Coordinates of C-alpha atoms and ligand atoms in Angstrom, one line a residue:
M1 CA -155.1 -130.6 -144.0
L2 CA -155.7 -133.7 -141.9
E3 CA -157.5 -133.7 -138.6
V4 CA -158.2 -136.9 -136.6
I5 CA -160.8 -136.5 -133.8
N6 CA -161.5 -139.2 -131.2
L7 CA -160.6 -142.0 -133.6
S8 CA -161.2 -145.5 -132.3
K9 CA -161.1 -148.9 -134.0
I10 CA -162.4 -152.0 -132.2
F11 CA -162.0 -155.4 -133.9
Y12 CA -164.5 -158.1 -133.1
I13 CA -162.9 -161.4 -133.6
K14 CA -164.3 -164.9 -133.2
I15 CA -162.0 -167.3 -131.5
N16 CA -163.7 -169.5 -128.9
G17 CA -166.8 -167.2 -128.9
S18 CA -166.3 -163.6 -129.7
K19 CA -163.8 -161.1 -128.4
E20 CA -163.2 -157.4 -128.7
V21 CA -159.7 -156.2 -129.5
V22 CA -158.9 -152.5 -129.2
G23 CA -157.0 -151.4 -132.4
C24 CA -156.7 -147.8 -131.4
Q25 CA -158.6 -145.6 -129.0
D26 CA -159.4 -141.9 -128.7
I27 CA -156.7 -140.7 -131.1
N28 CA -156.5 -137.0 -131.8
F29 CA -154.1 -135.0 -133.9
K30 CA -153.9 -132.4 -136.6
V31 CA -151.4 -132.0 -139.4
N32 CA -151.1 -128.8 -141.5
K33 CA -150.2 -128.8 -145.2
G34 CA -146.5 -129.6 -145.7
E35 CA -146.0 -130.7 -142.1
F36 CA -144.3 -133.9 -141.0
L37 CA -146.0 -135.7 -138.1
S38 CA -144.4 -138.8 -136.6
I39 CA -146.2 -141.4 -134.5
L40 CA -144.2 -143.2 -131.8
G41 CA -145.2 -145.8 -129.2
P42 CA -144.7 -149.4 -128.2
S43 CA -145.8 -152.2 -130.5
G44 CA -149.4 -153.2 -130.4
V45 CA -150.6 -149.8 -129.3
G46 CA -152.4 -149.1 -132.5
K47 CA -150.0 -147.1 -134.7
S48 CA -150.6 -149.1 -137.9
T49 CA -154.3 -149.2 -137.2
I50 CA -154.4 -145.4 -137.3
L51 CA -152.7 -145.2 -140.7
K52 CA -155.0 -148.0 -142.0
C53 CA -158.1 -146.0 -140.8
I54 CA -156.8 -142.9 -142.6
Y55 CA -156.2 -145.0 -145.8
R56 CA -159.5 -146.6 -145.2
T57 CA -158.2 -150.2 -145.1
Y58 CA -160.1 -150.2 -141.9
I59 CA -163.4 -148.4 -141.3
P60 CA -163.2 -146.7 -137.9
T61 CA -165.6 -147.8 -135.2
S62 CA -166.0 -144.2 -134.1
G63 CA -164.4 -140.8 -134.6
D64 CA -163.8 -138.5 -137.6
I65 CA -160.9 -138.1 -140.1
Y66 CA -161.3 -134.7 -141.7
Y67 CA -159.2 -134.2 -144.9
E68 CA -159.1 -131.1 -147.1
S69 CA -159.1 -132.7 -150.5
L70 CA -158.0 -131.0 -153.7
L71 CA -160.6 -132.9 -155.8
F72 CA -163.6 -132.9 -153.4
G73 CA -163.1 -130.2 -150.8
K74 CA -163.4 -131.0 -147.1
L75 CA -164.3 -134.6 -146.4
N76 CA -164.7 -137.0 -143.5
I77 CA -162.7 -140.1 -144.6
A78 CA -164.6 -142.1 -141.9
K79 CA -167.8 -141.4 -143.8
I80 CA -167.1 -141.2 -147.6
S81 CA -168.0 -143.8 -150.2
D82 CA -165.5 -146.4 -151.4
R83 CA -165.5 -144.7 -154.8
T84 CA -164.4 -141.4 -153.4
M85 CA -161.7 -143.2 -151.4
I86 CA -160.4 -145.0 -154.4
A87 CA -160.1 -141.7 -156.2
L88 CA -158.2 -140.2 -153.2
R89 CA -155.9 -143.2 -153.3
E90 CA -155.1 -142.7 -156.9
K91 CA -154.8 -138.9 -156.9
E92 CA -154.0 -137.6 -153.4
I93 CA -153.2 -140.0 -150.6
G94 CA -150.3 -142.5 -150.7
Y95 CA -149.5 -145.2 -148.2
V96 CA -146.3 -147.2 -147.7
S97 CA -147.0 -150.3 -145.8
Q98 CA -144.5 -151.9 -143.4
F99 CA -143.8 -154.7 -145.9
L100 CA -144.1 -154.7 -149.7
R101 CA -147.0 -156.6 -151.0
V102 CA -145.5 -158.4 -153.9
I103 CA -147.7 -159.1 -156.9
P104 CA -146.9 -162.3 -158.8
R105 CA -145.3 -161.7 -162.1
V106 CA -145.0 -158.0 -161.7
T107 CA -141.4 -156.7 -161.9
A108 CA -139.9 -154.2 -159.5
I109 CA -139.9 -151.4 -162.1
D110 CA -143.6 -152.0 -163.0
L111 CA -144.6 -151.9 -159.4
V112 CA -143.0 -148.5 -159.1
I113 CA -144.4 -147.2 -162.4
E114 CA -148.0 -148.1 -161.7
P115 CA -149.0 -145.3 -159.3
I116 CA -147.5 -142.5 -161.4
M117 CA -149.3 -143.7 -164.5
K118 CA -152.6 -143.9 -162.6
K119 CA -152.1 -140.3 -161.3
N120 CA -150.7 -138.5 -164.3
G121 CA -151.7 -140.6 -167.4
I122 CA -148.1 -140.2 -168.7
S123 CA -146.6 -142.7 -171.1
Y124 CA -144.9 -145.9 -170.0
K125 CA -141.6 -144.6 -171.3
E126 CA -141.8 -141.4 -169.4
A127 CA -142.9 -143.2 -166.2
R128 CA -140.1 -145.7 -166.6
D129 CA -137.5 -143.0 -166.8
I130 CA -138.7 -141.4 -163.6
A131 CA -138.9 -144.8 -161.9
E132 CA -135.4 -145.8 -163.0
E133 CA -133.9 -142.6 -161.7
L134 CA -135.6 -143.2 -158.3
L135 CA -134.4 -146.8 -158.1
F136 CA -130.9 -145.6 -158.9
K137 CA -131.1 -143.0 -156.1
L138 CA -132.2 -145.8 -153.8
K139 CA -129.2 -147.9 -154.9
I140 CA -131.2 -150.8 -156.2
P141 CA -128.9 -152.5 -158.7
K142 CA -130.0 -152.2 -162.3
Y143 CA -130.2 -155.9 -162.9
L144 CA -133.0 -156.0 -160.4
F145 CA -135.3 -153.5 -162.1
D146 CA -136.9 -156.1 -164.3
A147 CA -136.8 -158.9 -161.7
Y148 CA -139.6 -160.0 -159.4
P149 CA -139.4 -158.6 -155.9
S150 CA -140.5 -161.8 -154.3
T151 CA -136.8 -162.9 -154.5
F152 CA -135.5 -159.6 -153.1
S153 CA -134.0 -159.1 -149.6
G154 CA -136.2 -157.3 -147.0
G155 CA -134.3 -154.1 -147.5
E156 CA -134.6 -154.2 -151.3
Q157 CA -138.3 -154.9 -151.1
Q158 CA -138.8 -152.0 -148.7
K159 CA -136.9 -149.7 -151.1
V160 CA -139.3 -150.7 -153.9
N161 CA -142.2 -150.1 -151.6
I162 CA -140.9 -146.6 -150.8
A163 CA -140.2 -145.8 -154.4
R164 CA -143.8 -146.8 -155.2
G165 CA -145.0 -144.5 -152.5
V166 CA -143.0 -141.4 -153.4
I167 CA -142.8 -141.6 -157.2
W168 CA -146.2 -139.9 -157.8
K169 CA -145.7 -137.2 -155.1
P170 CA -149.0 -137.7 -153.3
R171 CA -150.4 -134.7 -151.4
V172 CA -150.5 -136.8 -148.2
L173 CA -148.1 -139.7 -147.6
L174 CA -148.7 -142.2 -144.9
L175 CA -145.6 -144.4 -144.0
D176 CA -145.5 -147.4 -141.6
E177 CA -142.0 -147.8 -140.2
P178 CA -140.5 -147.0 -143.6
T179 CA -136.9 -147.4 -142.5
A180 CA -137.2 -150.4 -140.2
S181 CA -135.5 -152.9 -142.4
L182 CA -132.9 -150.5 -143.9
D183 CA -129.2 -149.9 -143.0
I184 CA -127.9 -146.5 -142.1
E185 CA -127.0 -145.4 -145.6
S186 CA -130.3 -146.4 -147.1
T187 CA -132.1 -144.8 -144.2
K188 CA -130.4 -141.5 -145.0
I189 CA -131.3 -141.8 -148.7
V190 CA -135.0 -142.4 -147.8
I191 CA -135.1 -139.6 -145.3
D192 CA -133.6 -137.2 -148.0
L193 CA -136.3 -138.3 -150.4
L194 CA -139.0 -137.6 -147.8
M195 CA -137.5 -134.2 -147.0
T196 CA -137.6 -133.3 -150.7
L197 CA -141.2 -134.3 -150.9
K198 CA -142.0 -132.3 -147.8
E199 CA -140.3 -129.2 -149.3
E200 CA -142.5 -129.7 -152.4
G201 CA -145.5 -129.5 -150.2
T202 CA -146.4 -133.1 -149.3
T203 CA -147.9 -133.6 -145.9
I204 CA -146.4 -136.7 -144.2
V205 CA -147.6 -138.9 -141.4
A206 CA -145.0 -141.6 -140.5
I207 CA -144.7 -144.2 -137.8
F208 CA -141.1 -144.6 -136.5
H209 CA -139.5 -147.0 -134.1
D210 CA -136.4 -144.8 -133.7
E211 CA -137.1 -141.9 -131.4
K212 CA -134.0 -140.0 -132.5
L213 CA -134.8 -140.3 -136.2
A214 CA -138.4 -139.1 -135.5
S215 CA -137.2 -136.0 -133.7
L216 CA -134.8 -135.3 -136.5
V217 CA -137.3 -135.3 -139.2
S218 CA -140.6 -134.2 -137.7
D219 CA -142.4 -131.0 -137.1
K220 CA -144.7 -132.8 -134.6
I221 CA -144.6 -136.0 -132.7
L222 CA -147.7 -138.0 -131.5
R223 CA -146.8 -140.3 -128.7
I224 CA -149.1 -143.2 -127.9
S225 CA -148.6 -144.8 -124.6
G226 CA -149.1 -148.4 -123.8
R227 CA -152.4 -149.6 -122.4
S228 CA -152.8 -151.4 -119.2
I229 CA -154.5 -154.7 -119.7
Ligands
ADP1 P1 -148.8 -151.2 -133.7 O1 -148.7 -150.8 -135.2 O2 -148.8 -150.0 -132.8 O3 -147.8 -152.2 -133.4 P2 -151.3 -152.3 -134.5 O4 -152.1 -151.1 -135.0 O5 -150.8 -153.2 -135.6 O6 -150.2 -151.8 -133.5 O7 -152.3 -153.2 -133.6 C1 -153.0 -152.7 -132.5 C2 -153.9 -153.8 -131.9 O8 -154.9 -154.1 -132.8 C3 -153.1 -155.1 -131.7 O9 -153.6 -155.7 -130.5 C4 -153.5 -155.9 -132.9 O10 -153.4 -157.3 -132.6 C5 -154.9 -155.5 -133.2 N1 -155.2 -155.6 -134.6 C6 -154.7 -154.9 -135.6 N2 -155.3 -155.3 -136.8 C7 -156.2 -156.2 -136.5 C8 -157.1 -157.0 -137.3 N3 -157.2 -156.8 -138.6 N4 -157.9 -157.9 -136.6 C9 -157.8 -158.0 -135.3 N5 -157.0 -157.3 -134.5 C10 -156.1 -156.4 -135.1
MG2 MG1 -147.4 -151.4 -136.6

C-alpha cells in the first residue's frame, strides 16, 4: 500500500549565511493494506518530517514514496503533481497534525464536517449527524459543538483534530502523536476509534511517544535512533 525508500529531507535555512538541517535521512519502510505502523524515536529525529513528506507538506530531497492509489493506481508521491496530491488529500490520505490548526470563525462541528463533505458529497445535515455522533463518542460537551476551537483546551482541540481526521474514513491515515495531550480515558477512546478504522481497512501510520501504547496497537514499529552531531 505504502512503501518509503531511502527518503531524505534536508532543509536549507538562512540564518547568518546558509545552513543545512537534516529533517530525516535514509528512511525505509513498507506498510500493507490495513496495517498499523508506529514510528518511535527521540524528538528532533525526523518523525514529523516523514509524515509531512508522505502528505507532501514537504517535498522530499531524495527518495521515493510509492502509494497504491484507488483513484490513480501506483504513484510516487515524491514525484506527482500538486493537483494529484490535492485529490489524494480529499479522497484517500488523511493527516492528523500534532496540534489543531484553528481556522478563525469556523466552529468545531464545521471543522469536523468539512472533510466528509469533500469526500462524499453528502448533505450538511447528514454530515452533521455523523460529526455529532463522533464528538459525543469523544466526550466533547455538546455546548462546544458550535463554539470556536481557539478557546478550547489542548485536549479538546486535539479531539476535534482527531475527529476531523477519522470522520471520512480515509484509506491511509497519518497521525502525529495523536494522544500526546490526552488523558488516559480519552486516549482509550481514540485508540478504539483507530482500531475500528483499521478493522474497516484503513492503513495507519502513527507517531507515538509512548512505547507501551505503540506496541499495544501496532503491527509494525519503525524505530528511528538519534543522530550524533
Ligand atoms: P521529530 O518529529 O522527530 O521531533 P521533526 O521531524 O519535527 O522531528 O524535525 C526533525 C529536524 O528537522 C529537526 O532538527 C527540526 O528542527 C528540523 N525541521 C523540521 N521542519 C523544519 C523546517 N520546516 N525548516 C527547518 N528545519 C526543520
Ligand atoms: Mg514531531
